[in-house]
Coordinates of C-alpha atoms and ligand atoms in Angstrom, one line a residue:
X1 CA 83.7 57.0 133.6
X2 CA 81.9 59.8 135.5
X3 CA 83.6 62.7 133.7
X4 CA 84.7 63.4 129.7
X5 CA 88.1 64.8 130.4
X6 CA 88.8 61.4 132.3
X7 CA 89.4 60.1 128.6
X8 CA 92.7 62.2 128.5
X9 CA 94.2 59.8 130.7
X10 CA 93.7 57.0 128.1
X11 CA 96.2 58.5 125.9
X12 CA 98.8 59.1 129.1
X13 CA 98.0 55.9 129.3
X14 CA 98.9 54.3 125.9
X15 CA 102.2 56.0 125.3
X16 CA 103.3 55.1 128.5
X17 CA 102.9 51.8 127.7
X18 CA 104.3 51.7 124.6
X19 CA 107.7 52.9 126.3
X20 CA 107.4 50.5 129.0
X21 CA 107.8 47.8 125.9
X22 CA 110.9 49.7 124.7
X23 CA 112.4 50.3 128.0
X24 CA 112.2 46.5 129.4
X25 CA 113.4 45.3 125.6
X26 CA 116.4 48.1 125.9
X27 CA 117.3 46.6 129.5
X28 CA 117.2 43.2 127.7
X29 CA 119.7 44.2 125.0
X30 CA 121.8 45.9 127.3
X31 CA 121.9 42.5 130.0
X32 CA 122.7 40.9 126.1
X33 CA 125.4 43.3 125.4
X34 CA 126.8 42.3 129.4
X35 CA 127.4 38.8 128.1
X36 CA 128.4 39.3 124.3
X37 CA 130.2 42.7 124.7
X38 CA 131.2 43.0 120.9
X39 CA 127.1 42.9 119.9
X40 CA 126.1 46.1 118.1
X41 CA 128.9 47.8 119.7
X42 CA 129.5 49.6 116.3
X43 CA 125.7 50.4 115.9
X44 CA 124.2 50.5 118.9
X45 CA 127.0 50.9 122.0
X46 CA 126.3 50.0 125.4
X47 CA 126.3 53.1 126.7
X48 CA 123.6 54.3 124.4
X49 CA 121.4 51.1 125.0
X50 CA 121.8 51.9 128.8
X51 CA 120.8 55.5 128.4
X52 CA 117.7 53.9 126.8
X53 CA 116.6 52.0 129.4
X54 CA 117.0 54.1 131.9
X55 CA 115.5 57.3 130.2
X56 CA 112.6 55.8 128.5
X57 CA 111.8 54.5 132.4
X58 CA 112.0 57.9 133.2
X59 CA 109.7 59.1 130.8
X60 CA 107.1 56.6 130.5
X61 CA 106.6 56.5 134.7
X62 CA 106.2 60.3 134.7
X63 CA 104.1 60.1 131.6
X64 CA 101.8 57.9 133.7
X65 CA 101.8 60.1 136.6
X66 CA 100.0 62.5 134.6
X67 CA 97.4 60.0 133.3
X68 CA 96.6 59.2 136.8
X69 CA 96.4 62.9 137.4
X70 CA 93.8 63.2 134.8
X71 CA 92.3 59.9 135.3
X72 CA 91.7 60.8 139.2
X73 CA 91.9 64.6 139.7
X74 CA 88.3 65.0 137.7
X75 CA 86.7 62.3 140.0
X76 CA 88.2 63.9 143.5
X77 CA 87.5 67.6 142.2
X78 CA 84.2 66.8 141.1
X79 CA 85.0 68.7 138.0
X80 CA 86.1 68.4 134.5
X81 CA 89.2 68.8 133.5
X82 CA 90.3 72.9 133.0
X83 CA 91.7 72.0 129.7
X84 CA 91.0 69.2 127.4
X85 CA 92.9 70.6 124.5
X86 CA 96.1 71.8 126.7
X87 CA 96.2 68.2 127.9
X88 CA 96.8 67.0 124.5
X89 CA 98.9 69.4 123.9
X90 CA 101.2 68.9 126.8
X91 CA 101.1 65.2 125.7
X92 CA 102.2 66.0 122.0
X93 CA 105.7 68.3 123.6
X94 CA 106.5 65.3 125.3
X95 CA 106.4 62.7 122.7
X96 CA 108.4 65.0 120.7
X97 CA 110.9 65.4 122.7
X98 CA 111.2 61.5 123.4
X99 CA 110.9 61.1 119.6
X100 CA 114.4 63.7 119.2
X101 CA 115.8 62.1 122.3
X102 CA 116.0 58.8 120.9
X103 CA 116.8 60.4 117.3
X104 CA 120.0 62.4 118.7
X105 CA 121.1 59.2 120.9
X106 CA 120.6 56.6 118.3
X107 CA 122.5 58.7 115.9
X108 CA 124.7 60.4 118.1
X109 CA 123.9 63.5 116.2
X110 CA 124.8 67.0 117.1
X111 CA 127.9 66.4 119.4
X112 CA 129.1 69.0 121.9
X113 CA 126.0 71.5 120.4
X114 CA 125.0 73.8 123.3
X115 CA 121.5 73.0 122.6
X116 CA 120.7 70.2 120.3
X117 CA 123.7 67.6 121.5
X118 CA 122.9 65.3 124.6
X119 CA 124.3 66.2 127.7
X120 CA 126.4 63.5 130.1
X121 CA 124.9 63.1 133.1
X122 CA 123.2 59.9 133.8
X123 CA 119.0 59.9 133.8
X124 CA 120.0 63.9 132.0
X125 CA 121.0 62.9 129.0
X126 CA 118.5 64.6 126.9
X127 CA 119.7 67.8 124.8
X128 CA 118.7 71.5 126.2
X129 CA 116.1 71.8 123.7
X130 CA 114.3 68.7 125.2
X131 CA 114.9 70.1 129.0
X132 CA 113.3 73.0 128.0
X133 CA 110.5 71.2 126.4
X134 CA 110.1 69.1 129.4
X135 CA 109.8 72.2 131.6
X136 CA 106.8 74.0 128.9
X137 CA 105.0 70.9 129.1
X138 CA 105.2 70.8 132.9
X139 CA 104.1 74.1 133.2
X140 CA 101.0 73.4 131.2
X141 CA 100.2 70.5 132.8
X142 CA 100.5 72.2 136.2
X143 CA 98.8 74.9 135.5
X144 CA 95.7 72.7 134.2
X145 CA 95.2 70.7 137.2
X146 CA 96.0 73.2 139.5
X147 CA 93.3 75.0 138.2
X148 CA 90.7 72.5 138.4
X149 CA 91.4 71.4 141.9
X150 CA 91.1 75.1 142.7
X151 CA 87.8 75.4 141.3
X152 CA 86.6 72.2 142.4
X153 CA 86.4 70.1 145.3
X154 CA 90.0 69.8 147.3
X155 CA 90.6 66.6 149.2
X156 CA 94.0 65.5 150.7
X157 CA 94.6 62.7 148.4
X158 CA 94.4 65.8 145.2
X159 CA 96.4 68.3 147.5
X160 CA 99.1 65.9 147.3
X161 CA 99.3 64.4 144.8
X162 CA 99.9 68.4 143.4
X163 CA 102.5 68.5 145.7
X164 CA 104.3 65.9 144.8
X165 CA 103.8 67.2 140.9
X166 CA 104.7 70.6 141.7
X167 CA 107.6 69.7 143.5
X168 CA 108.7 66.8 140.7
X169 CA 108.3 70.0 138.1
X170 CA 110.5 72.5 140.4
X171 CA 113.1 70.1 141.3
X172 CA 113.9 68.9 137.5
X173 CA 114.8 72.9 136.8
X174 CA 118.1 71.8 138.9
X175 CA 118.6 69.7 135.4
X176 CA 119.8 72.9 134.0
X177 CA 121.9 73.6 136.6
X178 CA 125.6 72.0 135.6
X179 CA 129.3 74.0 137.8
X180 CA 132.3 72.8 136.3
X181 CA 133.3 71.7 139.8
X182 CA 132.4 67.8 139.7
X183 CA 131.5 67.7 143.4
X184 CA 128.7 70.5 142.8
X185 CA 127.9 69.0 139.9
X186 CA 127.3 65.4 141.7
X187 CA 126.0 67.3 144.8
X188 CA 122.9 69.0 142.5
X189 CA 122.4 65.9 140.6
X190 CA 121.5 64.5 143.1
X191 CA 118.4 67.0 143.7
X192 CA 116.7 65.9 140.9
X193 CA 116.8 62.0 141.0
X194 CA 117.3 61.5 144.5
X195 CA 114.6 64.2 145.7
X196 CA 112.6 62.8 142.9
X197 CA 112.5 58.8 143.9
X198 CA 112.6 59.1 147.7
X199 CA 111.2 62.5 148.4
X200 CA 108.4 64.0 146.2
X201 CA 107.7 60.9 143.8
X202 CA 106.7 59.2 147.4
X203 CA 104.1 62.2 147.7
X204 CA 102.7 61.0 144.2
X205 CA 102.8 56.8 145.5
X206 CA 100.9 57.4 148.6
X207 CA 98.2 59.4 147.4
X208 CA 97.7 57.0 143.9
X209 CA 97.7 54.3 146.9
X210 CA 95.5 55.6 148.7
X211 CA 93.1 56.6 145.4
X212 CA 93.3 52.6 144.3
X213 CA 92.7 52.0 148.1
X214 CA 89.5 54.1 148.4
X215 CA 88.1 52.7 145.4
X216 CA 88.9 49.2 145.8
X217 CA 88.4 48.4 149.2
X218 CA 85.6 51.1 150.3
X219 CA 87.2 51.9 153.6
X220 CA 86.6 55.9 155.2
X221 CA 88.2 58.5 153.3
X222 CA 89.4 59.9 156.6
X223 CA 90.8 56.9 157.5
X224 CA 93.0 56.8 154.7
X225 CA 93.8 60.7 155.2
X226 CA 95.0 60.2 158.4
X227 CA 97.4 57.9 156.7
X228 CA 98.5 59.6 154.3
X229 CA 99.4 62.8 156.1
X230 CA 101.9 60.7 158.6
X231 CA 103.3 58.9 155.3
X232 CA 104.0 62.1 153.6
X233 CA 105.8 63.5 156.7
X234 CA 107.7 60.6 157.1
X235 CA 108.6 60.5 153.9
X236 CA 109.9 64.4 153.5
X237 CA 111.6 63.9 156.8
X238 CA 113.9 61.5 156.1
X239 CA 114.0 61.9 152.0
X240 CA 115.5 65.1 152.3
X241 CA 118.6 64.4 154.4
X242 CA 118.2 60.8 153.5
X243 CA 119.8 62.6 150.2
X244 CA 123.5 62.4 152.0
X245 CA 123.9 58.7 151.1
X246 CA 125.1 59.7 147.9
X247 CA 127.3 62.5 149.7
X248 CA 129.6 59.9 151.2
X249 CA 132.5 59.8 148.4
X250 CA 132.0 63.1 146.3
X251 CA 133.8 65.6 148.3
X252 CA 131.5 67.2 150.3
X253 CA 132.0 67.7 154.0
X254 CA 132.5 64.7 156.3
X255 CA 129.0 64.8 158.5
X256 CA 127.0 64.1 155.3
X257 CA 128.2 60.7 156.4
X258 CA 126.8 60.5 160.0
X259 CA 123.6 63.0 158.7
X260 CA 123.1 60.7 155.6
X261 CA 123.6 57.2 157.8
X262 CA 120.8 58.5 160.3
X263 CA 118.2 60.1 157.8
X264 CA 118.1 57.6 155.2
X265 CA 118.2 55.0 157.7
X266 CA 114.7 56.7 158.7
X267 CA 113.5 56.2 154.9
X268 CA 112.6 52.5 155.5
X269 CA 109.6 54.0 157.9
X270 CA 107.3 55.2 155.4
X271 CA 108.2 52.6 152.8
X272 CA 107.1 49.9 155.5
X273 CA 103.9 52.6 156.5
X274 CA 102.6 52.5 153.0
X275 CA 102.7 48.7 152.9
X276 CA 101.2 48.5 156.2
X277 CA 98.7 51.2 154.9
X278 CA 97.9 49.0 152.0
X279 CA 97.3 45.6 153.8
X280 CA 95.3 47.4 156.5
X281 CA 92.6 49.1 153.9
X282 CA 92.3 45.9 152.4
X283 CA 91.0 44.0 155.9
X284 CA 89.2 46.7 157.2
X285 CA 87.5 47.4 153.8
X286 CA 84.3 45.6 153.7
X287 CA 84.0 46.4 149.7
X288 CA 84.1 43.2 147.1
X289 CA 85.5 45.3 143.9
X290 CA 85.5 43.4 140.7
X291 CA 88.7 44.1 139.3
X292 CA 91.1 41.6 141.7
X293 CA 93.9 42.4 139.2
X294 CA 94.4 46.2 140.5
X295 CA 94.4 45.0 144.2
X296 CA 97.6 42.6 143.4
X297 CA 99.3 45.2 141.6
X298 CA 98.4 48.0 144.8
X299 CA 99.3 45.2 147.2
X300 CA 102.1 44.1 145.1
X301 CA 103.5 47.8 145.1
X302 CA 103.3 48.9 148.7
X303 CA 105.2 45.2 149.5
X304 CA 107.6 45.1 146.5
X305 CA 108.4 48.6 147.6
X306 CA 108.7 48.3 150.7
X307 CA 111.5 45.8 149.3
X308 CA 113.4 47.1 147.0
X309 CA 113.7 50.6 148.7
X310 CA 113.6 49.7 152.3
X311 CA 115.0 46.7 152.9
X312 CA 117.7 46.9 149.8
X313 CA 117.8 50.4 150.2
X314 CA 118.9 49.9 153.7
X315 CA 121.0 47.1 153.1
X316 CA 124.1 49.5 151.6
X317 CA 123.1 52.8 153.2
X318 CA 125.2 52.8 156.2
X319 CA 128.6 54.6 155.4
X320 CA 130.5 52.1 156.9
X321 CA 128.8 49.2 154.5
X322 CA 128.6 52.0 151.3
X323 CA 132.5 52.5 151.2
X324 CA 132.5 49.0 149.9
X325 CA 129.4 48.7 148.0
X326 CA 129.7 52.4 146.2
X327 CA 128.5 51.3 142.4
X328 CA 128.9 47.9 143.0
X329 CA 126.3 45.4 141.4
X330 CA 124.4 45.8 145.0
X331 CA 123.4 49.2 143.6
X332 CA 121.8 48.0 140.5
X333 CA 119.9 45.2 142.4
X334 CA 118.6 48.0 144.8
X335 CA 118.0 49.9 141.4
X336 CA 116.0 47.5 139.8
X337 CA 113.8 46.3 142.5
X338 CA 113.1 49.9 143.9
X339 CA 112.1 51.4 140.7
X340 CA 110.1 48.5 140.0
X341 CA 108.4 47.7 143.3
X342 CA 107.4 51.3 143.7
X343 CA 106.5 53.2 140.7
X344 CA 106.4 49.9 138.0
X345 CA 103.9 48.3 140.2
X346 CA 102.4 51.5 141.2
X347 CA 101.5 52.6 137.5
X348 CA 100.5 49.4 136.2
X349 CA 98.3 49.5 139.4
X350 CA 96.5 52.5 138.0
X351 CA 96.3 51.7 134.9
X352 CA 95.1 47.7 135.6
X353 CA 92.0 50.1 137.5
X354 CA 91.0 52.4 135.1
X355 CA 91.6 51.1 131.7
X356 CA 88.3 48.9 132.3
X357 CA 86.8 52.1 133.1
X358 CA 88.4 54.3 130.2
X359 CA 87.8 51.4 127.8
X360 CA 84.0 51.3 128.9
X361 CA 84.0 47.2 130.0
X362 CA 84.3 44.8 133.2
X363 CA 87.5 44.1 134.3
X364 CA 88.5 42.1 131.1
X365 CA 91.1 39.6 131.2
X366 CA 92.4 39.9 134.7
X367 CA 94.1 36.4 134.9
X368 CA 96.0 36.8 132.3
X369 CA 96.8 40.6 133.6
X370 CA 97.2 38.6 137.4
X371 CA 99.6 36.0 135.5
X372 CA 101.6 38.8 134.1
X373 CA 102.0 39.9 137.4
X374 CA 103.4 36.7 138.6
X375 CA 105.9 36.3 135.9
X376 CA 107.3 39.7 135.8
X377 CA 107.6 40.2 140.0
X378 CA 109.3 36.5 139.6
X379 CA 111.5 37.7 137.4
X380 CA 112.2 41.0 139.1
X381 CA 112.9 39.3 141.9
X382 CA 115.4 36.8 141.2
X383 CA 117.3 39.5 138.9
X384 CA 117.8 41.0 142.4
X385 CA 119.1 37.9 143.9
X386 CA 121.1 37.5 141.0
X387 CA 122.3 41.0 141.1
X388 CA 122.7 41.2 144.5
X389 CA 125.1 37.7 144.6
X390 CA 127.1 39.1 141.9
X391 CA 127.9 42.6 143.8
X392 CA 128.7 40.4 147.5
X393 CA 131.5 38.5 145.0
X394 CA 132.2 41.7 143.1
X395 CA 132.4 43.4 146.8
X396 CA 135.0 41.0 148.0
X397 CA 136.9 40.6 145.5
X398 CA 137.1 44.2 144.1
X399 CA 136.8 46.2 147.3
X400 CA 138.3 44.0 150.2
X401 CA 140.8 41.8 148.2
X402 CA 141.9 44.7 145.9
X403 CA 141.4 42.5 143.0
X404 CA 141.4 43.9 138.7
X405 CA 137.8 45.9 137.8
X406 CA 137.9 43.0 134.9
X407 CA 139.4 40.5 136.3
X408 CA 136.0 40.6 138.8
X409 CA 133.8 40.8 136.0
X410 CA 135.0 37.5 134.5
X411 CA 134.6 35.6 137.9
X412 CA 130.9 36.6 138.2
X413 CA 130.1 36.8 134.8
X414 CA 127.5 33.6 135.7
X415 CA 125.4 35.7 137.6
X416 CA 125.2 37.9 134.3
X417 CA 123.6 34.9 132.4
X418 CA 121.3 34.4 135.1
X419 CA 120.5 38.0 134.5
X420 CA 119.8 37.7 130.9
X421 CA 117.7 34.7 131.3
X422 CA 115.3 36.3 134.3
X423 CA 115.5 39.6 132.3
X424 CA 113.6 37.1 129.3
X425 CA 110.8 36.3 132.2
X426 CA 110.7 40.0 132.7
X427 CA 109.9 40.9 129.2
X428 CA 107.8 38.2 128.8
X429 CA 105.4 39.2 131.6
X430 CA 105.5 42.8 130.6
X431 CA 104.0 42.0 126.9
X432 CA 101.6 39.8 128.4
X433 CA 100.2 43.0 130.8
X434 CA 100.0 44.9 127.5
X435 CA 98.3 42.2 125.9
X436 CA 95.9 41.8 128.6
X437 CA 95.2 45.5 128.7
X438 CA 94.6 46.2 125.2
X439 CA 93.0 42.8 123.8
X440 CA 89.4 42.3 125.1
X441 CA 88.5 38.6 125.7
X442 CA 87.4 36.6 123.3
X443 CA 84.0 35.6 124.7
X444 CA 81.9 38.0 127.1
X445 CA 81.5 35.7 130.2
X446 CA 77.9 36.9 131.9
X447 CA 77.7 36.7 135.5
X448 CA 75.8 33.2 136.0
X449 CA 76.9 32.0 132.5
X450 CA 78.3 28.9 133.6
X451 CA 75.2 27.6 134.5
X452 CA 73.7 27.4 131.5
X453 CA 71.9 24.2 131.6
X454 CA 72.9 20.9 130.2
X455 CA 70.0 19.7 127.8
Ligands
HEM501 C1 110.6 47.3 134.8 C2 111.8 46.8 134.9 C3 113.1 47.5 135.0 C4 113.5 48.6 135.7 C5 112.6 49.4 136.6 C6 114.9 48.8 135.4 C7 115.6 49.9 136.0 C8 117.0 50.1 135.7 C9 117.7 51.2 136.4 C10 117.2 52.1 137.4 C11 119.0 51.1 135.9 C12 120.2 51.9 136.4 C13 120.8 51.2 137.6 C14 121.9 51.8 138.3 O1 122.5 52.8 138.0 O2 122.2 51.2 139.4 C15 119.1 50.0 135.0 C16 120.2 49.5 134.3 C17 120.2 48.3 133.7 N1 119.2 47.4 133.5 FE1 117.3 47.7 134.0 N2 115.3 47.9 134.6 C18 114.3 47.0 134.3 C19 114.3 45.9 133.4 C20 115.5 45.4 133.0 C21 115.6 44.1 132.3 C22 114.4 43.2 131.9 C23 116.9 43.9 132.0 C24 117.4 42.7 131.3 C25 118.3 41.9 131.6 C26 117.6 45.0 132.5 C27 119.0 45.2 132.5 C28 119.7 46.3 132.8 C29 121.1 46.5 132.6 C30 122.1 45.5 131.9 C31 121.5 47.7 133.1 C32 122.8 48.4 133.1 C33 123.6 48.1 134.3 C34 124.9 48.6 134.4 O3 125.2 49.7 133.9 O4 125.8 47.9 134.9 N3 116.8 45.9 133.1 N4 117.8 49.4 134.9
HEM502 C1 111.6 54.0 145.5 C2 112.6 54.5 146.0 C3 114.0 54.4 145.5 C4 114.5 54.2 144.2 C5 113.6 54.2 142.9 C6 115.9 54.1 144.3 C7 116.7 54.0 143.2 C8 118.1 54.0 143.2 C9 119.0 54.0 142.1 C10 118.5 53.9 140.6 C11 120.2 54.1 142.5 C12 121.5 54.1 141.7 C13 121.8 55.5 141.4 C14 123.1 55.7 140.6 O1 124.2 55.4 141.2 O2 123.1 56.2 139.5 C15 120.2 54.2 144.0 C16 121.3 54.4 144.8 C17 121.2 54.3 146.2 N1 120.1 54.1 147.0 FE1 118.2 54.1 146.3 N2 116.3 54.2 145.6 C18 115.2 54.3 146.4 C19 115.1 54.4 147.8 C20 116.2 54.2 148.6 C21 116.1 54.1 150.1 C22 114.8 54.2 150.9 C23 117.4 53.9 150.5 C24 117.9 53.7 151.9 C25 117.3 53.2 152.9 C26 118.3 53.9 149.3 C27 119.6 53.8 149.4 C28 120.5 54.0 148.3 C29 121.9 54.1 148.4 C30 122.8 54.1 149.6 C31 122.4 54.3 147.1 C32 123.8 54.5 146.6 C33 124.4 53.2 146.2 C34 125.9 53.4 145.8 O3 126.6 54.0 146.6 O4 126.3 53.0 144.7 N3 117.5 54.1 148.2 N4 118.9 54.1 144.4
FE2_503 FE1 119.0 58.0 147.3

């Protein structure tokens, strides 16, 4: 660790993780609940399990963004952090909140309260007071790295990653932002999640990529600038009116239908340019890093990715194909393996590289931290087959054949066991990262300690 402040990220780090246990075990009880309906449904419903899972993934990605703001930004700026004691600060506002978000779903506490009840729009759930919260602690947090990058060194891989954070900060204050008409309501929900995962949340994947890229495989730094600048066009190029996908059935004008076809369409380009961007640093880098394990995770992102977004992003993108598939299982495989592929992958990239760092020791336990990666991409991957099988059936049946909602459910409710059983694999590998991370080996294994002679 070159710089004091980098140790800030090491908290980031830790809470992160600690939600990424809770939101995989949520996901788990919820694919439960999918096959016993009645279980918990007094104590714990579905609908609160689900919000859960999908919040607590919200939170713990972002909350790892800003680690590997902290963790990187004092390294590319050349300079410590403005403020140590803001960071933790910032930090504290945002496990509070999380703490009263869970409190108010759990116990459904202050119903239909202005500012302490939860709010009903999917991923923006949490109660005003939290929202408001959320928006303090982004300001801090903005304001402290902004103001180290402007006294310090500014590179392209710090000027945008800030983008991306600045424009992640700006776009959430459309959270607050609720008209009574449900097609405006849809059409500006859409700005924060949509803009978020295939607009400026792209900004924040290339440039961690290309961090993890630098350091692992020793390439040119302007090599992998003039990377990033024609993957962060592409991506604001098509992510922007890419947005009109979700503009197809919500009462908005008919040419979001050709506009959102075309421009979303284009969003596979820098999905596929960030893997190729990956692969190519990695044979033109002549560098021989230590820690294999944050290589497979990079590579593992930029392909996974690649993926999930692209290629199941593009599979029910097309109007003509998304009349039938609209919130269909198909969307929930896309879900899963996008949000996992790109910014799963991508933070337990970061973190796999600079907990060694952070903790002070080599790259401990990487085949256990490799294995994990195995066993939760396998399972991550055939929840998407699974997923994807059940939404074809669900398709036909529901959209073309005209069949009962339930009546669907119970023909594919085999695919939802094979859920539940690749969601254990999931789980499974996901303890064993945090195991790997936070357990040091048992024995220290020197370089050349194998050949200790036999007397
Ligand atoms: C890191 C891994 C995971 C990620 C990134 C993730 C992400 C998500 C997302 C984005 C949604 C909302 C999907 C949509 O609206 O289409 C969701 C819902 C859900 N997830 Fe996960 N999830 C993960 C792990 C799991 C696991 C291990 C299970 C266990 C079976 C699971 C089961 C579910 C279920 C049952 C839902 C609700 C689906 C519905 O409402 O029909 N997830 N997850
Ligand atoms: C990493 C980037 C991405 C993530 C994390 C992501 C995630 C998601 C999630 C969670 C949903 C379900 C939203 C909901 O209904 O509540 C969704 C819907 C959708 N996504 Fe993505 N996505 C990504 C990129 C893409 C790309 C590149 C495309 C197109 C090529 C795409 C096409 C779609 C479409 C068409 C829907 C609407 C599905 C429906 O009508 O039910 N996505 N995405
Ligand atoms: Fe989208």
């Amino acid at each position: 660790m070159k710089y004091e402040s980098q140790k800030i990220a090491y908290a980031y780090f830790a809470v992160a993780m600690a939600l990424f246990a809770i939101q995989v075990i949520g996901g788990l009880l919820a694919g439960f609940i999918y096959v016993f309906p009645n279980f918990l449904s007094e104590l714990l419903p579905f609908n609160i399990v689900r919000m859960l899972h999908t919040n607590s993934l919200i939170v713990w990605l972002i909350l790892g963004f800003f680690g590997a703001a902290y963790f990187l930004i004092p390294e590319e700026a050349e300079r410590e952090i403005h403020s140590t004691k803001l960071a933790y600060l910032q930090l504290i506002i945002l496990v509070v909140g999380t703490l009263g978000v869970v409190v108010t779903y759990v116990f459904n506490l202050f119903e239909g309260n202005w500012l302490l009840g939860k709010e009903g729009r999917e991923f923006l759930e949490q109660p005003k007071w939290v929202k408001m919260g959320i928006v303090v602690a982004a300001l801090i947090f903005l304001y402290n790295v902004s103001m180290t990058v402007l006294k310090g060194k500014k590179t392209a891989i710090t000027n945008i990653l800030l983008l991306g954070l600045w424009g992640l900060a700006l776009l959430f204050l459309f959270a607050f932002y609720n008209p009574g008409n449900l097609a405006l309501d849809k059409q500006y929900w859409w700005y924060v999640v949509h803009l978020w995962v295939e607009g400026v949340w792209e900004l924040i994947m290339a440039s961690i990529l290309a961090y993890l890229m630098l350091k692992l495989t020793g390439v040119d730094r302007e090599v992998v600038e003039k990377w990033l600048y024609v993957i962060v066009a592409a991506a604001l190029f098509s992510g922007i009116l890419g947005t009109g996908h979700h503009y197809y059935w919500i009462g908005t004008p008919a040419y979001w239908q050709w506009i959102g076809s075309i421009f979303s369409s284009l969003e596979v380009i820098p999905f596929f340019a960030m893997m190729a961007f990956a692969f190519v640093m990695v044979w033109k880098g002549r560098r021989d890093h230590p820690n294999k394990a944050a290589l497979l995770w990079s590579l593992g992102c930029a392909t996974l990715a690649f993926f999930g977004a692209g290629v199941w992003g593009f599979l029910h993108t097309l109007h003509g194909v998304n009349y039938y598939t609209h919130g269909t299982q198909i969307t929930a495989a896309h879900g899963h393996l996008a949000f996992y592929g790109a910014y799963v992958c991508l933070n337990l990239a970061i973190f796999t590289y600079a907990m060694p760092i952070l903790k002070n020791r080599d790259p401990y336990n990487q085949v256990l931290n490799m294995g994990s990666f195995w066993l939760m991409t396998s399972g991550m991957v055939f929840m998407t087959f699974v997923l994807t099988f059940a939404g074809t059936v669900q398709t036909h049946m529901q959209r073309v054949v005209g069949d009962y909602f339930m009546d669907v459910q119970d023909q594919v409710a085999i695919f939802y066991w094979m859920r539940l059983g690749s969601g254990v694999v999931v789980v499974l590998g996901a303890l064993l990262f945090i195991y790997s991370i936070w357990v040091p080996r048992k024995e220290i294994i020197e370089p050349g300690a194998a050949e200790t002679p036999a007397e």
